[in-house]
PDB file of C-alpha atoms in Angstrom:
ATOM      1  CA  MET E  17     -15.107 -52.732 -22.752  1.00 52.00           C
ATOM      2  CA  ASN E  18     -17.575 -52.264 -19.875  1.00 67.00           C
ATOM      3  CA  ASN E  19     -18.325 -48.568 -20.364  1.00 85.00           C
ATOM      4  CA  PRO E  20     -17.286 -47.662 -23.906  1.00 93.00           C
ATOM      5  CA  PRO E  21     -17.014 -43.903 -24.450  1.00 96.00           C
ATOM      6  CA  LEU E  22     -19.454 -42.268 -26.832  1.00 97.00           C
ATOM      7  CA  VAL E  23     -17.807 -41.218 -30.097  1.00 98.00           C
ATOM      8  CA  SER E  24     -19.250 -38.562 -32.416  1.00 98.00           C
ATOM      9  CA  LEU E  25     -18.448 -39.493 -36.015  1.00 98.00           C
ATOM     10  CA  ILE E  26     -18.709 -36.215 -37.921  1.00 98.00           C
ATOM     11  CA  ILE E  27     -19.132 -36.191 -41.704  1.00 98.00           C
ATOM     12  CA  ILE E  28     -18.558 -32.897 -43.527  1.00 98.00           C
ATOM     13  CA  THR E  29     -19.784 -32.929 -47.111  1.00 97.00           C
ATOM     14  CA  MET E  30     -20.500 -30.683 -50.091  1.00 97.00           C
ATOM     15  CA  ASN E  31     -21.498 -31.714 -53.615  1.00 96.00           C
ATOM     16  CA  HIS E  32     -20.471 -35.316 -53.010  1.00 97.00           C
ATOM     17  CA  GLU E  33     -23.572 -36.988 -54.449  1.00 96.00           C
ATOM     18  CA  LYS E  34     -21.433 -39.618 -56.215  1.00 96.00           C
ATOM     19  CA  PHE E  35     -19.430 -40.460 -53.086  1.00 97.00           C
ATOM     20  CA  ILE E  36     -21.529 -39.725 -50.010  1.00 98.00           C
ATOM     21  CA  GLU E  37     -23.237 -43.126 -50.033  1.00 98.00           C
ATOM     22  CA  GLN E  38     -19.882 -44.876 -49.627  1.00 97.00           C
ATOM     23  CA  ALA E  39     -18.858 -42.506 -46.831  1.00 98.00           C
ATOM     24  CA  CYS E  40     -22.155 -42.997 -44.988  1.00 98.00           C
ATOM     25  CA  LEU E  41     -22.119 -46.776 -45.450  1.00 98.00           C
ATOM     26  CA  SER E  42     -18.649 -46.882 -43.903  1.00 98.00           C
ATOM     27  CA  ALA E  43     -19.956 -44.746 -41.030  1.00 98.00           C
ATOM     28  CA  ILE E  44     -22.988 -46.916 -40.219  1.00 98.00           C
ATOM     29  CA  SER E  45     -20.956 -50.143 -40.593  1.00 97.00           C
ATOM     30  CA  GLN E  46     -18.521 -49.496 -37.729  1.00 98.00           C
ATOM     31  CA  THR E  47     -17.951 -52.454 -35.412  1.00 97.00           C
ATOM     32  CA  TYR E  48     -17.614 -50.116 -32.420  1.00 97.00           C
ATOM     33  CA  PRO E  49     -20.896 -50.239 -30.458  1.00 95.00           C
ATOM     34  CA  HIS E  50     -21.266 -46.777 -28.923  1.00 97.00           C
ATOM     35  CA  TYR E  51     -21.266 -43.865 -31.350  1.00 98.00           C
ATOM     36  CA  GLU E  52     -23.442 -41.261 -33.008  1.00 98.00           C
ATOM     37  CA  ILE E  53     -23.233 -39.750 -36.484  1.00 98.00           C
ATOM     38  CA  ILE E  54     -23.460 -36.042 -37.240  1.00 98.00           C
ATOM     39  CA  LEU E  55     -23.586 -35.151 -40.928  1.00 98.00           C
ATOM     40  CA  LEU E  56     -23.252 -31.540 -42.034  1.00 98.00           C
ATOM     41  CA  ASP E  57     -24.098 -30.724 -45.647  1.00 98.00           C
ATOM     42  CA  ASN E  58     -22.456 -27.475 -46.720  1.00 97.00           C
ATOM     43  CA  ALA E  59     -25.268 -26.153 -48.957  1.00 97.00           C
ATOM     44  CA  SER E  60     -24.758 -28.777 -51.665  1.00 97.00           C
ATOM     45  CA  LYS E  61     -26.270 -28.005 -55.051  1.00 97.00           C
ATOM     46  CA  ASP E  62     -26.753 -31.673 -55.945  1.00 96.00           C
ATOM     47  CA  LYS E  63     -28.353 -34.733 -54.295  1.00 97.00           C
ATOM     48  CA  THR E  64     -25.727 -35.132 -51.567  1.00 97.00           C
ATOM     49  CA  PHE E  65     -28.107 -34.489 -48.676  1.00 98.00           C
ATOM     50  CA  GLU E  66     -30.850 -36.742 -50.046  1.00 97.00           C
ATOM     51  CA  ASN E  67     -28.422 -39.592 -50.750  1.00 97.00           C
ATOM     52  CA  ALA E  68     -26.944 -39.305 -47.267  1.00 98.00           C
ATOM     53  CA  GLU E  69     -30.382 -39.186 -45.688  1.00 97.00           C
ATOM     54  CA  ARG E  70     -31.384 -42.393 -47.466  1.00 97.00           C
ATOM     55  CA  VAL E  71     -28.359 -44.284 -46.102  1.00 97.00           C
ATOM     56  CA  LEU E  72     -28.419 -42.873 -42.566  1.00 97.00           C
ATOM     57  CA  ALA E  73     -32.093 -43.793 -42.212  1.00 96.00           C
ATOM     58  CA  ARG E  74     -30.827 -47.386 -41.880  1.00 95.00           C
ATOM     59  CA  PHE E  75     -28.639 -46.502 -38.893  1.00 95.00           C
ATOM     60  CA  ASP E  76     -29.907 -47.985 -35.621  1.00 94.00           C
ATOM     61  CA  LYS E  77     -28.099 -45.453 -33.425  1.00 94.00           C
ATOM     62  CA  PRO E  78     -28.540 -41.688 -32.908  1.00 95.00           C
ATOM     63  CA  TYR E  79     -27.722 -39.411 -35.814  1.00 96.00           C
ATOM     64  CA  LYS E  80     -28.193 -35.762 -36.744  1.00 97.00           C
ATOM     65  CA  MET E  81     -28.282 -34.107 -40.143  1.00 97.00           C
ATOM     66  CA  ILE E  82     -27.437 -30.425 -40.535  1.00 97.00           C
ATOM     67  CA  ARG E  83     -28.061 -28.633 -43.813  1.00 97.00           C
ATOM     68  CA  ASN E  84     -26.449 -25.227 -44.312  1.00 97.00           C
ATOM     69  CA  THR E  85     -28.405 -22.623 -46.254  1.00 95.00           C
ATOM     70  CA  GLU E  86     -25.136 -20.959 -47.251  1.00 96.00           C
ATOM     71  CA  SER E  87     -21.669 -22.323 -47.869  1.00 96.00           C
ATOM     72  CA  PHE E  88     -18.866 -22.007 -45.310  1.00 95.00           C
ATOM     73  CA  GLY E  89     -15.262 -23.167 -45.143  1.00 93.00           C
ATOM     74  CA  VAL E  90     -14.408 -26.638 -43.832  1.00 94.00           C
ATOM     75  CA  ALA E  91     -13.095 -25.311 -40.504  1.00 95.00           C
ATOM     76  CA  LYS E  92     -16.305 -23.426 -39.712  1.00 96.00           C
ATOM     77  CA  ASN E  93     -18.388 -26.459 -40.685  1.00 97.00           C
ATOM     78  CA  ILE E  94     -16.400 -28.679 -38.324  1.00 97.00           C
ATOM     79  CA  ASN E  95     -16.851 -26.153 -35.517  1.00 97.00           C
ATOM     80  CA  ILE E  96     -20.616 -26.110 -36.142  1.00 97.00           C
ATOM     81  CA  ALA E  97     -20.806 -29.917 -36.121  1.00 97.00           C
ATOM     82  CA  VAL E  98     -18.661 -30.195 -32.970  1.00 97.00           C
ATOM     83  CA  SER E  99     -21.086 -27.828 -31.200  1.00 97.00           C
ATOM     84  CA  GLN E 100     -23.821 -30.415 -31.880  1.00 96.00           C
ATOM     85  CA  ALA E 101     -21.740 -33.417 -30.783  1.00 97.00           C
ATOM     86  CA  SER E 102     -22.306 -35.312 -27.542  1.00 97.00           C
ATOM     87  CA  GLY E 103     -19.368 -37.710 -27.664  1.00 97.00           C
ATOM     88  CA  GLU E 104     -16.317 -37.802 -25.455  1.00 97.00           C
ATOM     89  CA  TYR E 105     -14.328 -38.165 -28.677  1.00 97.00           C
ATOM     90  CA  VAL E 106     -14.784 -36.857 -32.215  1.00 97.00           C
ATOM     91  CA  SER E 107     -13.760 -38.602 -35.425  1.00 97.00           C
ATOM     92  CA  LEU E 108     -13.750 -36.533 -38.624  1.00 97.00           C
ATOM     93  CA  LEU E 109     -14.655 -37.811 -42.087  1.00 97.00           C
ATOM     94  CA  SER E 110     -14.995 -35.981 -45.405  1.00 96.00           C
ATOM     95  CA  GLY E 111     -17.960 -36.930 -47.577  1.00 97.00           C
ATOM     96  CA  ASP E 112     -15.717 -38.214 -50.365  1.00 96.00           C
ATOM     97  CA  ASP E 113     -13.538 -40.457 -48.156  1.00 97.00           C
ATOM     98  CA  TRP E 114     -14.446 -43.588 -46.237  1.00 98.00           C
ATOM     99  CA  PHE E 115     -13.441 -45.605 -43.154  1.00 98.00           C
ATOM    100  CA  THR E 116     -12.644 -49.259 -42.635  1.00 98.00           C
ATOM    101  CA  GLU E 117     -15.170 -51.068 -40.402  1.00 98.00           C
ATOM    102  CA  ASP E 118     -12.743 -51.220 -37.465  1.00 98.00           C
ATOM    103  CA  HIS E 119     -11.775 -47.542 -37.648  1.00 98.00           C
ATOM    104  CA  LEU E 120     -13.476 -46.421 -34.441  1.00 98.00           C
ATOM    105  CA  SER E 121     -12.833 -49.610 -32.464  1.00 98.00           C
ATOM    106  CA  GLU E 122      -9.091 -49.421 -33.181  1.00 98.00           C
ATOM    107  CA  LYS E 123      -8.876 -45.774 -32.173  1.00 97.00           C
ATOM    108  CA  VAL E 124     -10.910 -46.133 -28.998  1.00 97.00           C
ATOM    109  CA  ALA E 125      -8.751 -49.105 -27.972  1.00 97.00           C
ATOM    110  CA  TYR E 126      -5.548 -47.188 -28.731  1.00 97.00           C
ATOM    111  CA  ILE E 127      -6.501 -44.046 -26.827  1.00 95.00           C
ATOM    112  CA  GLY E 128      -7.591 -46.209 -23.885  1.00 93.00           C
ATOM    113  CA  GLU E 129      -4.176 -47.868 -23.718  1.00 95.00           C
ATOM    114  CA  ASN E 130      -1.920 -44.892 -24.473  1.00 95.00           C
ATOM    115  CA  GLN E 131      -1.394 -41.472 -22.903  1.00 92.00           C
ATOM    116  CA  VAL E 132      -2.453 -39.446 -25.957  1.00 96.00           C
ATOM    117  CA  ASP E 133      -5.034 -36.749 -26.718  1.00 96.00           C
ATOM    118  CA  PHE E 134      -5.568 -37.284 -30.431  1.00 95.00           C
ATOM    119  CA  ILE E 135      -4.705 -39.931 -33.021  1.00 96.00           C
ATOM    120  CA  LEU E 136      -3.756 -40.330 -36.670  1.00 96.00           C
ATOM    121  CA  SER E 137      -3.370 -43.620 -38.531  1.00 97.00           C
ATOM    122  CA  ASP E 138      -2.106 -45.288 -41.676  1.00 97.00           C
ATOM    123  CA  GLY E 139      -4.445 -45.625 -44.653  1.00 97.00           C
ATOM    124  CA  TYR E 140      -4.851 -45.719 -48.420  1.00 97.00           C
ATOM    125  CA  LYS E 141      -5.004 -43.180 -51.239  1.00 95.00           C
ATOM    126  CA  TYR E 142      -7.627 -43.800 -53.897  1.00 95.00           C
ATOM    127  CA  TYR E 143      -7.152 -42.014 -57.238  1.00 94.00           C
ATOM    128  CA  GLN E 144     -10.655 -41.559 -58.600  1.00 91.00           C
ATOM    129  CA  SER E 145      -9.780 -40.833 -62.234  1.00 88.00           C
ATOM    130  CA  GLU E 146      -7.483 -43.874 -62.452  1.00 92.00           C
ATOM    131  CA  ASP E 147      -9.466 -46.197 -60.181  1.00 93.00           C
ATOM    132  CA  LYS E 148      -6.191 -46.953 -58.421  1.00 95.00           C
ATOM    133  CA  THR E 149      -5.432 -47.546 -54.730  1.00 96.00           C
ATOM    134  CA  THR E 150      -1.991 -47.005 -53.185  1.00 97.00           C
ATOM    135  CA  ASP E 151      -0.538 -46.755 -49.685  1.00 97.00           C
ATOM    136  CA  ILE E 152      -0.860 -43.302 -48.145  1.00 96.00           C
ATOM    137  CA  TYR E 153       2.763 -43.491 -46.911  1.00 96.00           C
ATOM    138  CA  THR E 154       5.912 -45.167 -48.145  1.00 95.00           C
ATOM    139  CA  PRO E 155       7.543 -47.413 -45.498  1.00 95.00           C
ATOM    140  CA  LYS E 156      10.229 -44.754 -45.015  1.00 96.00           C
ATOM    141  CA  GLU E 157       7.688 -41.943 -44.548  1.00 96.00           C
ATOM    142  CA  LYS E 158       5.680 -43.940 -42.022  1.00 96.00           C
ATOM    143  CA  LYS E 159       8.799 -44.919 -40.069  1.00 96.00           C
ATOM    144  CA  GLN E 160       9.838 -41.264 -39.864  1.00 95.00           C
ATOM    145  CA  ILE E 161       6.389 -40.205 -38.634  1.00 95.00           C
ATOM    146  CA  ILE E 162       6.287 -42.851 -35.910  1.00 96.00           C
ATOM    147  CA  GLU E 163       9.836 -42.160 -34.732  1.00 96.00           C
ATOM    148  CA  SER E 164       9.284 -38.398 -34.667  1.00 94.00           C
ATOM    149  CA  LEU E 165       6.005 -38.404 -32.698  1.00 95.00           C
ATOM    150  CA  PRO E 166       7.707 -37.064 -29.517  1.00 95.00           C
ATOM    151  CA  ASN E 167       8.916 -34.089 -31.623  1.00 96.00           C
ATOM    152  CA  PHE E 168       5.817 -33.835 -33.801  1.00 97.00           C
ATOM    153  CA  PHE E 169       5.515 -30.050 -33.698  1.00 97.00           C
ATOM    154  CA  HIS E 170       9.138 -29.462 -34.683  1.00 97.00           C
ATOM    155  CA  GLU E 171       9.025 -32.045 -37.477  1.00 96.00           C
ATOM    156  CA  ASN E 172       5.785 -30.712 -38.983  1.00 97.00           C
ATOM    157  CA  VAL E 173       5.908 -26.974 -38.391  1.00 97.00           C
ATOM    158  CA  SER E 174       7.510 -26.158 -41.761  1.00 96.00           C
ATOM    159  CA  GLU E 175       5.660 -28.830 -43.739  1.00 93.00           C
ATOM    160  CA  ASN E 176       2.668 -31.065 -43.110  1.00 94.00           C
ATOM    161  CA  LYS E 177       3.937 -34.651 -43.296  1.00 94.00           C
ATOM    162  CA  THR E 178       0.816 -36.510 -42.196  1.00 95.00           C
ATOM    163  CA  ALA E 179      -2.467 -37.535 -43.798  1.00 93.00           C
ATOM    164  CA  ASN E 180      -5.163 -36.293 -41.464  1.00 91.00           C
ATOM    165  CA  VAL E 181      -8.138 -38.372 -42.618  1.00 92.00           C
ATOM    166  CA  GLY E 182     -10.173 -39.622 -39.668  1.00 91.00           C
ATOM    167  CA  THR E 183      -8.489 -37.474 -37.039  1.00 92.00           C
ATOM    168  CA  PHE E 184      -9.680 -38.792 -33.668  1.00 96.00           C
ATOM    169  CA  VAL E 185      -9.585 -36.264 -30.851  1.00 96.00           C
ATOM    170  CA  LYS E 186     -11.031 -35.490 -27.431  1.00 96.00           C
ATOM    171  CA  ARG E 187     -14.078 -33.298 -28.045  1.00 96.00           C
ATOM    172  CA  GLU E 188     -13.192 -30.958 -25.177  1.00 96.00           C
ATOM    173  CA  LEU E 189     -10.017 -29.973 -27.038  1.00 96.00           C
ATOM    174  CA  LEU E 190     -12.019 -28.874 -30.079  1.00 96.00           C
ATOM    175  CA  VAL E 191     -14.321 -26.878 -27.805  1.00 96.00           C
ATOM    176  CA  GLN E 192     -11.393 -25.187 -26.051  1.00 96.00           C
ATOM    177  CA  HIS E 193      -9.370 -24.778 -29.263  1.00 96.00           C
ATOM    178  CA  PRO E 194     -11.779 -24.588 -32.223  1.00 96.00           C
ATOM    179  CA  PHE E 195     -10.524 -24.878 -35.775  1.00 96.00           C
ATOM    180  CA  ASP E 196      -9.144 -21.664 -37.287  1.00 95.00           C
ATOM    181  CA  GLU E 197     -11.824 -20.616 -39.793  1.00 94.00           C
ATOM    182  CA  ASN E 198      -9.413 -18.444 -41.806  1.00 92.00           C
ATOM    183  CA  ILE E 199      -7.271 -21.393 -42.921  1.00 91.00           C
ATOM    184  CA  ASN E 200      -7.942 -24.054 -45.553  1.00 88.00           C
ATOM    185  CA  THR E 201      -5.420 -26.589 -44.249  1.00 90.00           C
ATOM    186  CA  GLU E 202      -7.308 -26.625 -40.958  1.00 93.00           C
ATOM    187  CA  ASP E 203      -6.177 -30.130 -40.013  1.00 93.00           C
ATOM    188  CA  TRP E 204      -2.453 -29.331 -40.211  1.00 96.00           C
ATOM    189  CA  ASP E 205      -3.023 -26.108 -38.296  1.00 96.00           C
ATOM    190  CA  MET E 206      -4.927 -27.981 -35.570  1.00 96.00           C
ATOM    191  CA  ASN E 207      -2.167 -30.595 -35.242  1.00 96.00           C
ATOM    192  CA  LEU E 208       0.390 -27.827 -34.692  1.00 97.00           C
ATOM    193  CA  ARG E 209      -1.745 -25.827 -32.280  1.00 95.00           C
ATOM    194  CA  LEU E 210      -2.465 -28.847 -30.100  1.00 96.00           C
ATOM    195  CA  THR E 211       1.087 -30.212 -30.033  1.00 97.00           C
ATOM    196  CA  SER E 212       2.537 -26.729 -29.459  1.00 96.00           C
ATOM    197  CA  ARG E 213       0.409 -26.594 -26.302  1.00 96.00           C
ATOM    198  CA  GLY E 214       1.738 -29.921 -25.057  1.00 96.00           C
ATOM    199  CA  TYR E 215      -1.130 -32.184 -26.108  1.00 97.00           C
ATOM    200  CA  ARG E 216       0.068 -35.635 -27.132  1.00 96.00           C
ATOM    201  CA  ILE E 217      -0.439 -37.224 -30.524  1.00 97.00           C
ATOM    202  CA  GLY E 218      -0.533 -40.955 -31.300  1.00 97.00           C
ATOM    203  CA  PHE E 219      -0.273 -42.936 -34.517  1.00 97.00           C
ATOM    204  CA  ILE E 220      -1.846 -46.320 -35.266  1.00 97.00           C
ATOM    205  CA  ASP E 221       0.191 -48.401 -37.693  1.00 97.00           C
ATOM    206  CA  LYS E 222      -2.915 -49.857 -39.336  1.00 97.00           C
ATOM    207  CA  LYS E 223      -4.750 -48.866 -42.510  1.00 97.00           C
ATOM    208  CA  LEU E 224      -8.018 -47.422 -41.238  1.00 98.00           C
ATOM    209  CA  PHE E 225      -9.204 -45.088 -44.014  1.00 97.00           C
ATOM    210  CA  HIS E 226      -9.385 -44.450 -47.753  1.00 97.00           C
ATOM    211  CA  TYR E 227      -8.544 -40.935 -48.923  1.00 96.00           C
ATOM    212  CA  ARG E 228     -10.100 -40.130 -52.285  1.00 95.00           C
ATOM    213  CA  ILE E 229      -8.035 -37.909 -54.578  1.00 91.00           C
ATOM    214  CA  LEU E 230      -9.994 -35.982 -57.199  1.00 85.00           C
ATOM    215  CA  SER E 231      -8.755 -33.712 -59.973  1.00 71.00           C
ATOM    216  CA  THR E 232     -10.450 -30.875 -58.056  1.00 61.00           C
ATOM    217  CA  SER E 233      -8.816 -31.719 -54.716  1.00 53.00           C
ATOM    218  CA  LEU E 234      -7.567 -28.758 -52.685  1.00 48.00           C
ATOM    219  CA  SER E 235      -4.025 -30.153 -52.819  1.00 49.00           C
ATOM    220  CA  ARG E 236      -4.006 -29.379 -56.573  1.00 59.00           C
ATOM    221  CA  ASN E 237      -4.973 -25.726 -56.110  1.00 83.00           C
ATOM    222  CA  TRP E 238      -1.552 -24.174 -55.683  1.00 89.00           C
ATOM    223  CA  LYS E 239      -2.604 -20.571 -54.975  1.00 90.00           C
ATOM    224  CA  VAL E 240      -5.018 -21.609 -52.244  1.00 88.00           C
ATOM    225  CA  MET E 241      -2.438 -23.946 -50.748  1.00 89.00           C
ATOM    226  CA  GLN E 242       0.238 -21.250 -50.793  1.00 93.00           C
ATOM    227  CA  ASP E 243      -2.072 -18.828 -49.006  1.00 93.00           C
ATOM    228  CA  SER E 244      -2.936 -21.431 -46.387  1.00 93.00           C
ATOM    229  CA  TYR E 245       0.705 -22.468 -45.940  1.00 95.00           C
ATOM    230  CA  GLU E 246       1.752 -18.875 -45.285  1.00 96.00           C
ATOM    231  CA  LYS E 247      -1.112 -18.323 -42.818  1.00 96.00           C
ATOM    232  CA  VAL E 248      -0.202 -21.421 -40.803  1.00 96.00           C
ATOM    233  CA  THR E 249       3.555 -20.908 -40.767  1.00 97.00           C
ATOM    234  CA  HIS E 250       3.184 -17.188 -39.982  1.00 96.00           C
ATOM    235  CA  LYS E 251       1.996 -18.216 -36.500  1.00 96.00           C
ATOM    236  CA  TYR E 252       5.312 -19.954 -35.853  1.00 97.00           C
ATOM    237  CA  LEU E 253       7.689 -17.937 -38.032  1.00 97.00           C
ATOM    238  CA  ASP E 254       9.941 -16.884 -35.148  1.00 97.00           C
ATOM    239  CA  TYR E 255      10.342 -20.534 -34.171  1.00 97.00           C
ATOM    240  CA  ILE E 256      11.026 -21.549 -37.774  1.00 97.00           C
ATOM    241  CA  LYS E 257      13.586 -18.795 -38.288  1.00 96.00           C
ATOM    242  CA  SER E 258      15.396 -19.764 -35.095  1.00 97.00           C
ATOM    243  CA  ASP E 259      16.329 -23.133 -36.581  1.00 96.00           C
ATOM    244  CA  ARG E 260      18.537 -23.097 -39.687  1.00 94.00           C
ATOM    245  CA  GLU E 261      17.232 -26.353 -41.160  1.00 94.00           C
ATOM    246  CA  LEU E 262      13.587 -25.496 -40.513  1.00 95.00           C
ATOM    247  CA  TYR E 263      14.023 -22.103 -42.124  1.00 95.00           C
ATOM    248  CA  LYS E 264      15.659 -23.695 -45.146  1.00 95.00           C
ATOM    249  CA  LYS E 265      12.727 -26.099 -45.525  1.00 95.00           C
ATOM    250  CA  TYR E 266      10.341 -23.179 -45.178  1.00 96.00           C
ATOM    251  CA  LEU E 267      12.055 -21.195 -47.940  1.00 96.00           C
ATOM    252  CA  LEU E 268      12.145 -24.249 -50.203  1.00 96.00           C
ATOM    253  CA  LYS E 269       8.422 -24.722 -49.686  1.00 95.00           C
ATOM    254  CA  LEU E 270       7.735 -21.125 -50.689  1.00 96.00           C
ATOM    255  CA  VAL E 271       9.807 -21.608 -53.827  1.00 95.00           C
ATOM    256  CA  HIS E 272       7.881 -24.807 -54.545  1.00 95.00           C
ATOM    257  CA  PHE E 273       4.561 -22.954 -54.443  1.00 94.00           C
ATOM    258  CA  LYS E 274       5.943 -20.103 -56.533  1.00 95.00           C
ATOM    259  CA  TYR E 275       6.963 -22.333 -59.424  1.00 95.00           C
ATOM    260  CA  GLU E 276       3.993 -24.693 -59.259  1.00 94.00           C
ATOM    261  CA  ILE E 277       1.744 -21.641 -59.675  1.00 93.00           C
ATOM    262  CA  LEU E 278       3.818 -20.306 -62.577  1.00 93.00           C
ATOM    263  CA  LEU E 279       3.840 -23.717 -64.268  1.00 92.00           C
ATOM    264  CA  SER E 280       0.086 -24.070 -63.893  1.00 90.00           C
ATOM    265  CA  GLU E 281      -0.417 -20.735 -65.651  1.00 91.00           C
ATOM    266  CA  THR E 282       1.399 -21.558 -68.884  1.00 92.00           C
ATOM    267  CA  ASP E 283       0.846 -24.038 -71.708  1.00 92.00           C
ATOM    268  CA  SER E 284       4.141 -23.239 -73.404  1.00 95.00           C
ATOM    269  CA  GLU E 285       6.582 -26.143 -73.256  1.00 95.00           C
ATOM    270  CA  SER E 286       9.557 -23.825 -73.724  1.00 96.00           C
ATOM    271  CA  GLU E 287       8.352 -21.638 -70.871  1.00 96.00           C
ATOM    272  CA  LYS E 288       7.869 -24.697 -68.661  1.00 94.00           C
ATOM    273  CA  GLU E 289      11.400 -25.803 -69.430  1.00 96.00           C
ATOM    274  CA  ARG E 290      12.725 -22.354 -68.534  1.00 96.00           C
ATOM    275  CA  LEU E 291      10.756 -22.315 -65.285  1.00 96.00           C
ATOM    276  CA  HIS E 292      12.050 -25.752 -64.275  1.00 95.00           C
ATOM    277  CA  LYS E 293      15.623 -24.520 -64.783  1.00 94.00           C
ATOM    278  CA  GLU E 294      14.990 -21.389 -62.715  1.00 95.00           C
ATOM    279  CA  TRP E 295      13.305 -23.481 -60.014  1.00 94.00           C
ATOM    280  CA  LYS E 296      16.331 -25.754 -59.812  1.00 93.00           C
ATOM    281  CA  LYS E 297      18.676 -22.771 -59.464  1.00 92.00           C
ATOM    282  CA  GLU E 298      16.623 -21.232 -56.677  1.00 93.00           C
ATOM    283  CA  LYS E 299      16.512 -24.525 -54.798  1.00 92.00           C
ATOM    284  CA  TYR E 300      20.269 -24.879 -54.954  1.00 90.00           C
ATOM    285  CA  ARG E 301      20.841 -21.308 -53.810  1.00 90.00           C
ATOM    286  CA  ILE E 302      18.793 -22.050 -50.709  1.00 90.00           C
ATOM    287  CA  LYS E 303      20.235 -25.489 -50.042  1.00 85.00           C
ATOM    288  CA  TYR E 304      23.895 -24.602 -50.502  1.00 81.00           C
ATOM    289  CA  LYS E 305      25.251 -21.367 -49.076  1.00 68.00           C
ATOM    290  CA  ASN E 306      28.778 -22.083 -50.325  1.00 53.00           C
ATOM    291  CA  PRO E 307      28.874 -20.462 -53.827  1.00 50.00           C
ATOM    292  CA  VAL E 308      31.618 -22.778 -55.123  1.00 51.00           C
ATOM    293  CA  LEU E 309      29.776 -25.886 -53.975  1.00 50.00           C
ATOM    294  CA  PHE E 310      26.526 -24.473 -55.364  1.00 49.00           C
ATOM    295  CA  PHE E 311      27.904 -24.025 -58.877  1.00 50.00           C
ATOM    296  CA  LYS E 312      29.708 -27.378 -58.855  1.00 51.00           C
ATOM    297  CA  LEU E 313      26.510 -29.201 -57.937  1.00 50.00           C
ATOM    298  CA  LEU E 314      24.532 -27.169 -60.441  1.00 50.00           C
ATOM    299  CA  MET E 315      26.931 -28.178 -63.214  1.00 52.00           C
ATOM    300  CA  LEU E 316      26.603 -31.847 -62.209  1.00 52.00           C
ATOM    301  CA  LYS E 317      22.851 -31.603 -62.617  1.00 49.00           C
TER     302      LYS E 317
END
């Protein structure tokens, strides 16, 4: 590549002292030649900043370190870091995840060869408590994502179906359309806002990241996730309601959050059993409008 575009690799981190070294090592080890690193520490109360500083000091390219004096949400932190970025493209990394060495080179090559504005990829899930690595997608899930890219907004508006680790996007888009700071699932919201405006998304069928799953991960906090889900979908509720299948998926998702929250709030096995039965009934009421069919299927279960 004669004139490789500058990429700003942004790391957002908070209280990741056990993991930030791995994230930073993956950042400074990229095979792509033309990039900068911007690390934003969100007022960590541990040694995250110091550990990151020690690793990044070995980087032979430009880097910036930002240290918040107060804690903000992820979306606001990304917006702050983007305002300090100089790259034509931005790649986002959480301080507890890490990239493969060819992460940036693969994405720069892909966006140079395809008419897209931002990119997702395949990757791995790493379960910290079990020390276990699995594929982020099943073959069926990945096939569905790739085949539905032309209709990405429609396919994802009622439920986020993609892993958004290492999102690679034109910086100008994040300047024109900054992340919504009132939403926790800021990556899903951004994907919908960009595709709803006609911006094109691409997907690289290569494993380019490791997504660390912790017992404290946001995806396990059902009340927070419900709040975020409702905030995102509220923006597109008229569109969702206009499509029978989308609306059904939306209602099922709300029921899912409702019962996951109730289950997380009880230790009683008998109560959990009762809640599972009620959950099943509500799901079938939504899925099957025909009362006779509903009760027949319920009896079979």
